[in-house]
Amino acid sequence: MKKLLVKILGNEKTQFIAIPVFSILISLIVGMAVIGLLGKYPATAYINLLQGSGLMPKPSYSAYQGMLTDFTSFLNMLTPMLFAALSVAVAMKAGLFNIGVSGQMLAAGFIATVTVGYSALPSAAAKPLVILVGIIVGMLVGGLVGFLKYRFNINEVVSTIMVNYIVQYLTSFFINTRYMDQISRQSKAISGASRLTLMDVPMAGLQVDLPLCVILAVLAAVLIRFFLDRTSVGFEIKAVGANRNAASYAGINVGKTMVLSMMISGALAGLAGVTYYLGYLQSIQPKVLASTGFDAIAVALLGNNNPVGIIFSSFLITAVTKGSSYMSSASGIDPEIASVITGLILLFSACSAFIRYQVGKWKTELEEAERRNADVNNNH
Amino acid sequence: MSTIIIDGLSFALPLFIMAIGAIYSERSGVTNLAIEGLQGFGAFIGALFVVLVSGNQGTNSQAVFYLSFFFAMVGGMVYALLHALLCVKFKANQVISGVVINILASALTAFLTKQVNRGVFNQPSDKFQLGVSNRYTVPVLSDIPVLGAVFKNIYPFEVIIIIVAVIAWFVLYKTRYGLHLRACGDNPHAVDAAGRNVGQIRTAAVMVSGALSGIGGMCFAYSISAQFSGSIYVGYGYLAIAAMIFGNWKILPTLGACLLFGFARSAGYQIVQILEKPSSYSDLVMILPYLLTLLLLIFFSKYNRSPRALGEIYDKGKR
């Protein structure tokens, strides 16, 4: 057993992928045990999850529905998650913990809704404008947090939490007094022209929801990766994150770099906000922060703060979340079990450092034992 | 005026006890973003006890009320063990661990609440109904003008909190264990050199923080809604962390921060009522405590200093 694990996980070159996959497998097995305890078939449940996300065909579909329908609506849900996780990752690279992604999302989503969403602009002007407004608002809010940290030494965890509350209540006030839809108890729906997801597009005989920004999100991940790994500013951000004093000693302007990374983080959170409130949804529920911003922290960490890793981790977590409603209707398992599985995946991934440490220890043990055996054989 | 004090205290004190929990954990060197999850899980165990002994209609029995706090403490403590295990034994990143604990707590409690309701009470419901807590008024003291309101309409848990807080203060600042704990947060190697087990002290500190968070969560479950449901996760834990950082990781300044949150909040509600504005205006005044905190932090953050070894995994070989 020890030998097998060391063989699979011990190679330092493949560890970055082997260990996360290993932790995910363990958590899926534990998840199966939980489902089994409830008296349901675990395999069926997991297949249901994939079916609900459009990654496997369901046994039957209603009219104008198909695997493609499920898959595009899965992508629709994935887009904000991907942006939000990137936002967390960029801040984390600079050593800052952006716990306020949800607040920045809401601020961007709200401003974009009232400025562009309620205007009569045609689609070609409205959609780019929504994205632009999202980026700018997110950048301003993120930049404010960075500025408070740089100028007044205000811990970013506190300031982002405070900003979360302020945005939440402020938008709730305006929605309640001005933009309320009396029937849905949410803000009035935005115009179709400004929505970043095209709804009910006929395609291949089906009706699908096309999230336009999913390409932008994947592009953003690649861009951020390039920015962090291949540009001097990206290097400065990472240097500040690794050791603030050393970076400052090397002549990097630490304050400026922190503000910059918070602005980028905020801009990405803003994009998450507009794709969430003006894409995945079309209205804002007052006084509620999207849980996306908090889940994104875990998704970013699962992807090891690596933009490409984040594409995979957000894919996985969104698949579990999205598939849960179909799972509950198909096999009668509570949809809450999906979030338990998500929690387990994150829990076991959090132990990845320990797994690496333990495997390394076993590896040296085995190598030493081998050497001893070889010595014994030689002596004979 | 007296309403402001009464409501302000009933909000500030649960926050305070959670913040003390966070102080214990962070002063020992373990970053604790898990307060949100710990308070929710503690409240879940407390509420589970209440519904299991008295059915899902709620009860007014006082014994059940006090025992529920005991169970909330135990629940928070056991759940905190997971955080301690991850941070101390498994060398996980403490921020990650905290966030994961929060996500897992809200998922688990939502799931288990449904399961228990279906399995035991045979009804589909996602909440536990608790009884309404009694409130007391101290006879003579409450007649003092203005300040007498402190003794009016108090929840019994406010007394529990004050007693626990005094003990927690004493232990942290006046005992040998407290000294070791604080040393663990600033220089764990010195503690190790003095012959103490850093991992053990940190584990104990995280468990204390879980127990205290459990009390806080149970208070909110009783005072805000008289039930346990997913609505317990609205960020009280994060607010407590903010209060702790605002209070510079010290117990008394943190009390000040909590009182500020509590009174600004209740005063805001009161102002809306006095001005006879529609209730949506309360959202506007609810911004006050948070805005005020940001403004005050601009002046006070210069002196803000976190424990030196906060968030670092203790590595014996490191110098």
XYZ file of C-alpha atoms in Angstrom:
699
model
C 0.000 0.000 0.000
C 2.753 2.386 1.051
C 4.783 1.392 -1.971
C 1.875 1.880 -4.311
C 1.099 5.352 -2.962
C 4.722 6.398 -3.169
C 4.877 5.115 -6.726
C 1.781 7.051 -7.776
C 2.319 10.227 -5.784
C 6.043 10.265 -5.148
C 7.232 11.618 -8.482
C 7.935 15.288 -7.884
C 7.328 16.195 -11.509
C 3.772 14.869 -11.567
C 2.885 15.681 -7.957
C 1.200 18.979 -8.827
C -1.523 17.053 -10.638
C -1.354 13.640 -8.927
C -1.981 14.899 -5.404
C -5.082 17.029 -6.169
C -6.543 14.184 -8.241
C -5.813 11.783 -5.393
C -7.545 14.026 -2.828
C -10.529 14.469 -5.112
C -10.794 10.696 -5.540
C -10.704 10.138 -1.780
C -13.421 12.715 -1.251
C -15.580 11.184 -3.972
C -15.193 7.808 -2.262
C -16.191 9.309 1.088
C -19.109 10.982 -0.692
C -20.126 7.580 -2.060
C -20.076 6.167 1.462
C -22.385 8.966 2.631
C -24.794 8.362 -0.236
C -24.609 4.630 0.440
C -25.511 5.227 4.085
C -28.645 7.001 2.902
C -29.580 3.798 1.108
C -29.059 5.089 -2.428
C -26.780 3.844 -5.194
C -23.654 6.045 -5.166
C -22.735 5.382 -8.793
C -26.203 6.416 -9.965
C -25.939 9.608 -7.963
C -22.632 10.561 -9.546
C -23.914 9.756 -13.013
C -26.911 11.957 -12.244
C -24.553 14.794 -11.337
C -22.813 14.515 -14.686
C -26.138 14.207 -16.502
C -27.469 17.320 -14.793
C -24.424 19.260 -15.951
C -24.788 18.105 -19.529
C -21.645 16.023 -19.422
C -23.500 12.751 -19.967
C -26.794 12.132 -21.788
C -29.919 11.807 -19.668
C -32.291 8.912 -20.395
C -35.018 11.272 -21.625
C -35.438 14.923 -22.480
C -38.488 17.136 -22.795
C -39.139 19.094 -25.977
C -36.338 21.392 -27.172
C -34.071 20.080 -24.440
C -30.940 18.047 -24.871
C -27.507 17.402 -23.535
C -26.363 20.618 -25.175
C -29.015 22.583 -23.277
C -27.732 21.276 -19.980
C -24.137 21.828 -20.948
C -24.559 25.457 -21.996
C -26.508 26.239 -18.846
C -23.677 24.573 -16.953
C -21.251 26.925 -18.727
C -23.584 29.784 -17.810
C -23.084 28.912 -14.163
C -19.371 28.277 -14.594
C -18.561 31.723 -16.018
C -18.990 33.849 -12.861
C -17.323 31.161 -10.750
C -14.265 31.162 -12.985
C -13.948 34.946 -12.896
C -14.446 35.045 -9.119
C -11.857 32.346 -8.479
C -9.343 34.166 -10.692
C -10.041 37.290 -8.684
C -9.227 35.495 -5.437
C -6.103 33.969 -6.962
C -4.614 37.250 -8.197
C -5.022 38.866 -4.784
C -3.633 35.769 -3.101
C -0.533 35.890 -5.307
C 0.170 39.334 -3.850
C -0.345 37.970 -0.345
C -3.747 39.612 0.036
C -6.869 37.746 1.029
C -9.817 39.078 -0.938
C -12.796 37.828 1.035
C -14.939 40.600 -0.484
C -15.395 39.160 -3.962
C -19.135 38.842 -3.295
C -19.404 42.509 -2.388
C -17.407 43.605 -5.409
C -19.601 41.389 -7.583
C -22.750 42.938 -6.183
C -21.447 46.495 -6.599
C -20.502 45.867 -10.229
C -23.695 43.984 -10.980
C -25.879 46.668 -9.419
C -24.231 49.636 -11.156
C -24.266 47.826 -14.493
C -27.944 46.962 -13.969
C -29.114 50.496 -13.236
C -26.933 52.208 -15.835
C -27.004 49.858 -18.811
C -29.484 47.145 -17.838
C -32.406 49.585 -17.602
C -31.406 51.628 -20.673
C -32.823 51.130 -24.147
C -29.425 50.666 -25.775
C -29.195 48.151 -28.618
C -27.487 44.862 -27.981
C -24.246 45.727 -29.794
C -23.652 48.744 -27.546
C -25.165 47.431 -24.321
C -23.224 44.192 -23.934
C -19.702 45.649 -24.219
C -20.809 48.515 -22.004
C -22.016 46.118 -19.297
C -18.645 44.394 -19.329
C -16.830 47.715 -19.214
C -18.935 49.015 -16.328
C -18.351 45.748 -14.486
C -14.595 46.012 -14.873
C -14.463 49.666 -13.844
C -16.703 49.356 -10.784
C -14.954 46.217 -9.597
C -11.609 47.868 -10.119
C -12.637 50.912 -8.101
C -13.930 48.874 -5.165
C -10.909 46.578 -5.207
C -8.599 49.545 -5.585
C -10.207 51.222 -2.576
C -9.427 48.178 -0.439
C -5.865 48.145 -1.730
C -5.501 51.859 -1.079
C -6.779 51.521 2.501
C -4.252 48.768 3.068
C -1.398 50.721 1.529
C -2.120 54.149 2.954
C -3.635 53.352 6.355
C -2.483 49.773 7.014
C -6.093 48.598 7.266
C -6.181 44.811 7.207
C -7.817 43.797 3.918
C -9.852 41.068 5.604
C -11.632 43.661 7.741
C -12.060 46.253 5.029
C -13.449 43.783 2.500
C -15.906 42.436 5.080
C -17.008 45.993 5.887
C -17.322 46.825 2.186
C -19.376 43.651 1.715
C -21.901 44.850 4.275
C -21.930 48.428 3.011
C -22.550 47.366 -0.591
C -25.154 44.835 0.480
C -27.245 47.340 2.454
C -26.724 50.249 0.056
C -27.880 48.287 -2.992
C -30.739 46.820 -0.983
C -31.861 50.345 -0.098
C -31.882 51.519 -3.709
C -33.552 48.373 -4.978
C -36.239 48.570 -2.284
C -36.980 52.231 -2.876
C -36.566 52.527 -6.642
C -36.074 49.403 -8.680
C -38.301 46.870 -6.954
C -40.396 44.445 -8.951
C -43.394 44.028 -6.644
C -44.145 40.485 -7.769
C -40.734 38.831 -7.676
C -39.507 40.928 -4.693
C -36.282 41.429 -6.600
C -34.940 44.237 -8.739
C -36.737 44.692 -12.073
C -35.430 42.448 -14.811
C -32.838 43.956 -17.131
C -33.401 44.419 -20.855
C -32.675 41.382 -22.992
C -30.239 43.423 -25.057
C -27.932 43.989 -22.113
C -27.965 40.428 -20.842
C -24.662 38.667 -21.306
C -26.344 35.307 -21.774
C -28.463 34.782 -24.876
C -31.568 32.961 -23.700
C -33.404 30.207 -25.610
C -31.316 30.377 -28.776
C -32.471 27.749 -31.281
C -29.559 25.476 -32.097
C -29.525 21.994 -33.617
C -33.258 21.702 -32.993
C -32.830 22.583 -29.314
C -33.220 25.745 -27.308
C -30.040 26.650 -25.488
C -28.838 29.508 -23.278
C -25.574 30.807 -24.636
C -23.258 32.430 -22.072
C -21.213 34.797 -24.225
C -18.587 35.512 -21.609
C -17.404 31.985 -20.978
C -14.830 32.463 -23.736
C -13.781 35.715 -22.135
C -13.385 33.913 -18.805
C -11.122 31.209 -20.218
C -9.202 33.897 -22.075
C -8.844 35.840 -18.836
C -7.393 32.759 -17.140
C -4.780 32.370 -19.876
C -4.021 36.098 -19.837
C -3.612 36.171 -16.069
C -1.282 33.221 -16.280
C 0.799 35.009 -18.900
C 0.722 38.207 -16.882
C 1.890 36.541 -13.680
C 4.537 34.300 -15.217
C 5.899 36.336 -18.060
C 5.742 40.045 -17.189
C 7.809 42.060 -14.764
C 4.726 43.494 -13.033
C 3.436 39.967 -12.532
C 6.766 38.993 -11.065
C 6.646 41.977 -8.722
C 3.195 40.932 -7.542
C 4.440 37.441 -6.767
C 7.544 38.804 -5.056
C 5.403 41.007 -2.804
C 3.237 37.994 -2.004
C 6.210 35.810 -1.184
C 8.004 38.241 1.085
C 7.038 41.865 1.480
C 10.296 42.945 3.089
C 12.500 41.220 0.562
C 10.473 42.740 -2.271
C 10.808 46.177 -0.781
C 14.541 45.644 -0.330
C 14.797 44.653 -3.991
C 13.406 48.048 -4.909
C 9.815 47.042 -5.632
C 7.212 49.605 -4.637
C 5.209 47.312 -2.344
C 2.289 49.694 -1.769
C 1.760 50.383 -5.440
C 1.969 46.696 -6.299
C -0.602 45.801 -3.648
C -3.031 48.450 -4.899
C -2.519 47.257 -8.459
C -3.133 43.612 -7.637
C -6.280 44.528 -5.697
C -7.464 46.535 -8.712
C -6.964 43.555 -11.006
C -8.620 41.295 -8.466
C -11.524 43.750 -8.195
C -11.860 44.000 -11.966
C -12.141 40.215 -12.209
C -14.670 40.215 -9.378
C -16.577 42.890 -11.298
C -16.639 40.641 -14.352
C -17.900 37.826 -12.131
C -20.588 40.228 -10.908
C -21.898 41.240 -14.320
C -21.823 37.681 -15.656
C -23.711 36.582 -12.539
C -26.330 39.310 -12.185
C -26.665 40.234 -15.878
C -26.035 36.834 -17.373
C -26.724 33.848 -15.191
C -29.504 35.866 -13.518
C -31.308 38.953 -14.769
C -32.218 40.628 -11.498
C -30.776 41.204 -8.044
C -32.274 39.922 -4.830
C -31.833 42.662 -2.226
C -29.782 42.062 0.918
C -28.288 38.803 -0.305
C -24.645 38.280 -1.215
C -23.940 35.631 -3.810
C -22.220 32.630 -2.253
C -20.110 32.455 -5.424
C -17.638 34.906 -3.940
C -16.980 32.694 -0.931
C -16.997 29.400 -2.817
C -14.533 30.967 -5.227
C -11.960 31.186 -2.433
C -12.075 27.436 -2.096
C -12.113 26.905 -5.854
C -9.023 29.091 -6.237
C -7.253 27.164 -3.519
C -8.273 23.833 -5.029
C -6.689 25.056 -8.271
C -3.599 25.942 -6.246
C -4.047 29.616 -7.272
C -2.873 28.628 -10.705
C -5.129 30.177 -13.397
C -5.124 27.023 -15.493
C -5.688 24.834 -12.442
C -8.623 27.082 -11.588
C -10.298 26.303 -14.912
C -10.359 22.648 -13.869
C -11.314 23.189 -10.241
C -14.187 25.536 -11.099
C -15.327 23.009 -13.687
C -15.438 20.277 -11.049
C -17.140 22.298 -8.319
C -19.690 23.801 -10.696
C -20.494 20.346 -12.106
C -21.306 19.083 -8.620
C -23.412 22.153 -7.823
C -25.219 22.259 -11.150
C -25.908 18.553 -11.268
C -27.373 18.417 -7.777
C -30.890 19.485 -8.725
C -31.158 16.793 -11.378
C -29.689 14.274 -8.959
C -32.305 15.076 -6.362
C -35.172 14.784 -8.835
C -33.805 11.626 -10.488
C -32.713 9.598 -7.490
C -34.450 11.371 -4.614
C -31.264 12.406 -2.838
C -31.358 15.788 -1.111
C -29.592 18.388 -3.246
C -27.750 19.450 -0.071
C -25.598 16.343 -0.388
C -23.928 18.045 -3.357
C -22.590 20.831 -1.166
C -21.461 18.226 1.369
C -19.476 16.516 -1.412
C -18.056 19.893 -2.444
C -17.045 20.504 1.148
C -15.377 17.091 1.327
C -13.444 17.710 -1.885
C -12.176 20.991 -0.476
C -11.425 19.413 2.894
C -9.245 16.704 1.427
C -7.541 19.132 -0.938
C -6.653 21.290 2.045
C -4.597 18.335 3.259
C -2.528 18.224 0.074
C 0.488 19.716 1.822
C 0.278 16.930 4.379
C -0.061 14.255 1.709
C 3.025 15.615 -0.043
C 4.917 15.650 3.254
C 3.828 12.142 4.213
C 4.569 10.656 0.799
C 7.993 12.295 0.845
C 8.645 10.755 4.244
C 7.568 7.294 3.107
C 9.679 7.652 -0.007
C 12.843 8.277 1.998
C 11.925 5.413 4.336
C 11.520 3.002 1.429
C 14.697 4.180 -0.241
C 16.632 3.695 2.967
C 15.209 0.215 3.447
C 16.216 -0.669 -0.086
C 19.714 0.619 0.435
C 20.013 -1.428 3.607
C 18.843 -4.533 1.769
C 21.348 -3.880 -1.004
C 24.104 -3.493 1.569
C 23.168 -6.768 3.219
C 23.196 -8.547 -0.134
C 26.557 -7.100 -1.052
C 28.135 -8.272 2.178
C 27.172 -11.849 1.541
C -32.749 55.315 24.357
C -33.279 52.234 26.465
C -34.289 50.217 23.392
C -30.966 51.130 21.812
C -29.082 49.823 24.834
C -31.178 46.667 25.211
C -31.029 45.646 21.543
C -27.467 46.805 21.157
C -26.270 44.621 24.026
C -28.153 41.564 22.843
C -26.365 41.854 19.513
C -22.951 42.948 20.758
C -22.427 40.321 23.451
C -22.804 37.185 21.286
C -20.482 38.860 18.820
C -18.074 39.542 21.653
C -17.939 35.952 22.864
C -17.214 34.771 19.323
C -14.520 37.412 18.981
C -12.906 36.188 22.216
C -12.865 32.723 20.687
C -11.136 34.148 17.638
C -8.632 35.935 19.882
C -7.755 32.689 21.633
C -7.100 30.931 18.373
C -5.208 33.751 16.684
C -3.118 34.689 19.710
C -1.935 31.077 19.729
C -0.884 31.531 16.110
C -3.725 29.805 14.262
C -5.609 32.017 11.812
C -9.270 31.353 12.411
C -11.614 32.300 9.614
C -13.688 29.300 10.639
C -15.621 31.227 13.332
C -18.591 31.508 10.964
C -18.762 27.751 10.526
C -18.013 27.013 14.187
C -20.834 29.210 15.451
C -23.262 27.654 12.964
C -22.293 24.109 13.810
C -22.384 24.805 17.542
C -25.834 26.321 17.212
C -26.896 23.302 15.170
C -25.868 20.864 17.900
C -27.540 23.009 20.560
C -30.720 23.249 18.511
C -30.609 19.530 17.743
C -30.578 18.854 21.470
C -33.561 21.150 21.998
C -35.712 19.532 19.320
C -34.716 16.016 20.309
C -35.847 16.473 23.904
C -38.870 18.642 23.282
C -40.063 18.066 19.720
C -39.969 20.493 16.850
C -42.493 22.937 18.283
C -40.155 24.668 20.657
C -40.294 24.662 24.411
C -40.118 27.157 27.202
C -38.348 24.900 29.664
C -35.440 26.744 31.225
C -33.385 23.618 31.863
C -33.482 22.833 28.152
C -32.496 26.418 27.411
C -29.362 26.314 29.547
C -28.419 22.795 28.490
C -28.669 23.816 24.852
C -25.815 26.246 25.457
C -23.771 23.459 26.942
C -24.379 21.300 23.888
C -23.644 24.203 21.545
C -20.309 24.587 23.308
C -19.512 20.910 22.938
C -20.620 20.926 19.305
C -18.480 23.935 18.467
C -15.557 22.426 20.324
C -15.707 19.058 18.564
C -16.130 20.694 15.174
C -13.208 23.017 15.915
C -11.117 19.920 16.449
C -11.300 19.463 12.682
C -9.803 22.903 12.154
C -7.097 22.153 14.717
C -6.383 18.811 13.105
C -6.000 20.380 9.669
C -3.911 23.312 10.871
C -1.725 21.652 13.466
C -1.390 18.020 12.456
C -1.974 18.127 8.704
C -0.054 21.350 8.134
C -2.826 22.738 5.930
C -2.872 26.385 4.981
C -4.874 27.929 7.817
C -6.830 30.316 5.629
C -7.875 27.475 3.340
C -8.817 25.321 6.275
C -10.984 28.099 7.750
C -12.872 28.681 4.528
C -13.355 24.956 3.975
C -14.669 24.509 7.517
C -17.224 27.251 6.863
C -18.417 25.762 3.589
C -18.601 22.285 5.091
C -20.486 23.556 8.153
C -23.259 25.214 6.187
C -23.518 22.195 3.886
C -23.530 19.633 6.689
C -25.977 21.441 8.949
C -28.412 22.102 6.088
C -28.216 18.452 5.096
C -28.492 17.060 8.619
C -31.323 19.400 9.591
C -33.359 18.061 6.700
C -32.455 14.455 7.480
C -33.360 14.779 11.154
C -36.625 16.531 10.379
C -37.589 13.807 7.943
C -36.304 10.886 9.982
C -37.424 11.889 13.475
C -40.357 14.219 12.975
C -41.499 12.949 9.612
C -41.916 16.403 8.153
C -40.044 18.174 5.373
C -38.566 21.240 7.004
C -35.191 22.894 6.848
C -35.250 24.450 10.301
C -35.412 23.560 13.984
C -37.969 25.493 15.973
C -36.655 26.649 19.344
C -38.629 28.137 22.187
C -38.644 31.815 22.973
C -36.077 32.792 25.537
C -37.249 34.404 28.782
C -35.998 37.891 29.493
C -35.276 39.339 32.898
C -35.266 42.768 34.457
C -33.140 43.373 37.524
C -35.500 45.126 40.015
C -33.601 48.050 41.575
C -30.728 48.598 39.171
C -33.001 48.978 36.171
C -34.545 52.101 37.733
C -31.325 54.069 37.278
C -31.953 56.688 34.603
C -30.501 55.889 31.137
C -27.918 53.313 32.244
C -30.611 51.286 33.988
C -31.541 49.951 30.554
C -28.484 47.718 30.794
C -30.406 45.723 33.407
C -33.729 45.752 31.608
C -35.078 42.902 29.473
C -31.822 41.010 29.481
C -31.541 37.615 27.895
C -30.171 35.006 30.307
C -27.409 34.262 27.802
C -26.044 37.762 28.251
C -25.217 36.834 31.836
C -23.633 33.567 30.689
C -21.533 35.489 28.187
C -20.306 38.001 30.737
C -19.299 35.248 33.175
C -17.531 33.271 30.437
C -15.853 36.413 29.096
C -14.432 37.305 32.515
C -13.065 33.780 32.916
C -11.636 33.882 29.392
C -9.958 37.209 30.111
C -8.482 35.890 33.346
C -7.167 32.713 31.733
C -5.625 34.526 28.791
C -3.853 37.255 30.734
C -3.331 35.958 34.274
C -2.512 32.270 34.049
C 0.495 30.277 32.980
C -1.531 28.613 30.226
C -2.549 32.018 28.866
C 1.051 33.134 28.817
C 2.090 30.038 26.892
C -0.782 30.527 24.503
C 0.175 34.107 23.736
C 3.820 33.106 23.382
C 2.801 30.468 20.832
C 1.430 33.232 18.653
C 4.537 35.387 18.819
C 7.416 32.969 19.174
C 6.491 29.287 19.153
C 10.148 28.254 19.179
C 10.635 29.888 22.549
C 7.655 27.933 23.885
C 9.134 24.754 22.526
C 12.492 25.573 24.081
C 10.730 26.103 27.398
C 9.562 22.519 27.178
C 5.937 23.027 26.171
C 4.166 21.313 23.315
C 3.201 23.982 20.762
C 0.794 21.712 18.906
C -1.072 20.849 22.099
C -1.450 24.469 23.189
C -2.671 25.510 19.755
C -5.131 22.624 19.551
C -6.549 23.581 22.939
C -6.803 27.228 21.894
C -8.695 26.364 18.703
C -11.056 24.156 20.703
C -11.734 26.992 23.130
C -12.504 29.201 20.191
C -14.934 26.593 18.907
C -16.687 26.345 22.263
C -17.042 30.121 22.600
C -18.240 30.445 18.997
C -20.823 27.774 19.725
C -22.205 29.899 22.564
C -22.336 32.904 20.242
C -24.137 30.976 17.540
C -26.708 29.607 19.991
C -27.389 33.154 21.240
C -28.112 34.341 17.717
C -30.322 31.329 17.075
C -32.392 32.236 20.150
C -32.384 36.027 20.025
C -32.794 36.742 16.330
C -35.234 34.132 15.120
C -35.962 31.569 17.860
C -35.064 28.871 15.350
C -32.103 27.219 13.724
C -31.880 27.388 9.939
C -29.473 28.318 7.189
C -30.108 31.959 8.073
C -27.557 31.625 10.878
C -24.822 31.952 8.263
C -25.164 35.628 7.475
C -21.664 36.645 8.387
C -21.724 37.090 12.191
C -18.512 35.076 12.336
C -16.799 37.345 9.861
C -18.071 40.362 11.757
C -16.564 38.938 14.942
C -13.231 38.537 13.151
C -13.452 42.134 12.005
C -14.137 43.202 15.600
C -11.127 41.222 16.772
C -8.771 42.821 14.261
C -10.287 46.228 15.046
C -9.619 45.489 18.702
C -5.997 44.688 17.873
C -6.280 41.062 19.078
C -6.911 42.260 22.657
C -10.037 41.396 24.648
C -11.068 44.769 26.056
C -10.664 46.845 22.859
C -12.541 44.077 21.048
C -15.428 44.526 23.481
C -15.437 48.185 22.465
C -15.595 47.237 18.782
C -18.490 44.826 19.415
C -20.401 47.432 21.416
C -19.856 49.888 18.574
C -21.358 47.411 16.093
C -24.253 46.637 18.401
C -25.181 50.178 19.405
C -24.708 51.689 15.946
C -26.999 48.998 14.630
C -29.760 49.394 17.200
C -29.465 53.188 17.090
C -29.883 53.034 13.334
C -33.130 51.091 13.627
C -34.329 53.513 16.280
C -33.598 56.557 14.128
C -35.629 55.121 11.276
C -38.567 54.602 13.644
C -38.310 58.085 15.127
C -38.148 59.707 11.704
C -41.141 57.556 10.707
C -39.498 56.541 7.465
C -40.518 53.321 5.696
C -38.611 50.269 6.824
C -36.481 50.207 3.687
C -34.614 53.165 5.148
C -33.279 50.905 7.849
C -30.974 49.474 5.170
C -29.441 52.897 4.815
C -28.707 53.327 8.520
C -27.486 49.733 8.748
C -24.466 50.934 6.799
C -23.500 53.112 9.782
C -21.623 50.570 11.920
C -19.557 49.349 9.018
C -18.802 52.794 7.624
C -17.921 53.997 11.105
C -15.559 51.050 11.529
C -13.768 51.851 8.290
C -13.413 55.501 9.303
C -12.149 54.635 12.783
C -9.723 52.130 11.336
C -8.172 54.896 9.262
C -7.091 56.495 12.520
C -6.290 53.404 14.564
C -4.768 50.983 12.082
C -1.344 52.517 12.440
C -1.047 50.720 15.767
C -2.514 47.493 14.472
C -0.167 44.578 14.965
C -1.101 40.965 14.454
C 0.560 38.156 16.458
C 3.963 37.649 14.865
C 3.688 33.933 14.099
C 0.043 34.145 13.017
C -0.784 31.801 10.169
C 2.585 30.085 10.160
C 2.727 26.342 10.425
C 4.986 25.460 13.332
C 8.081 23.745 12.055
C 10.470 22.595 14.746
C 13.478 22.645 12.448
C 12.929 26.209 11.280
C 14.922 28.982 12.897
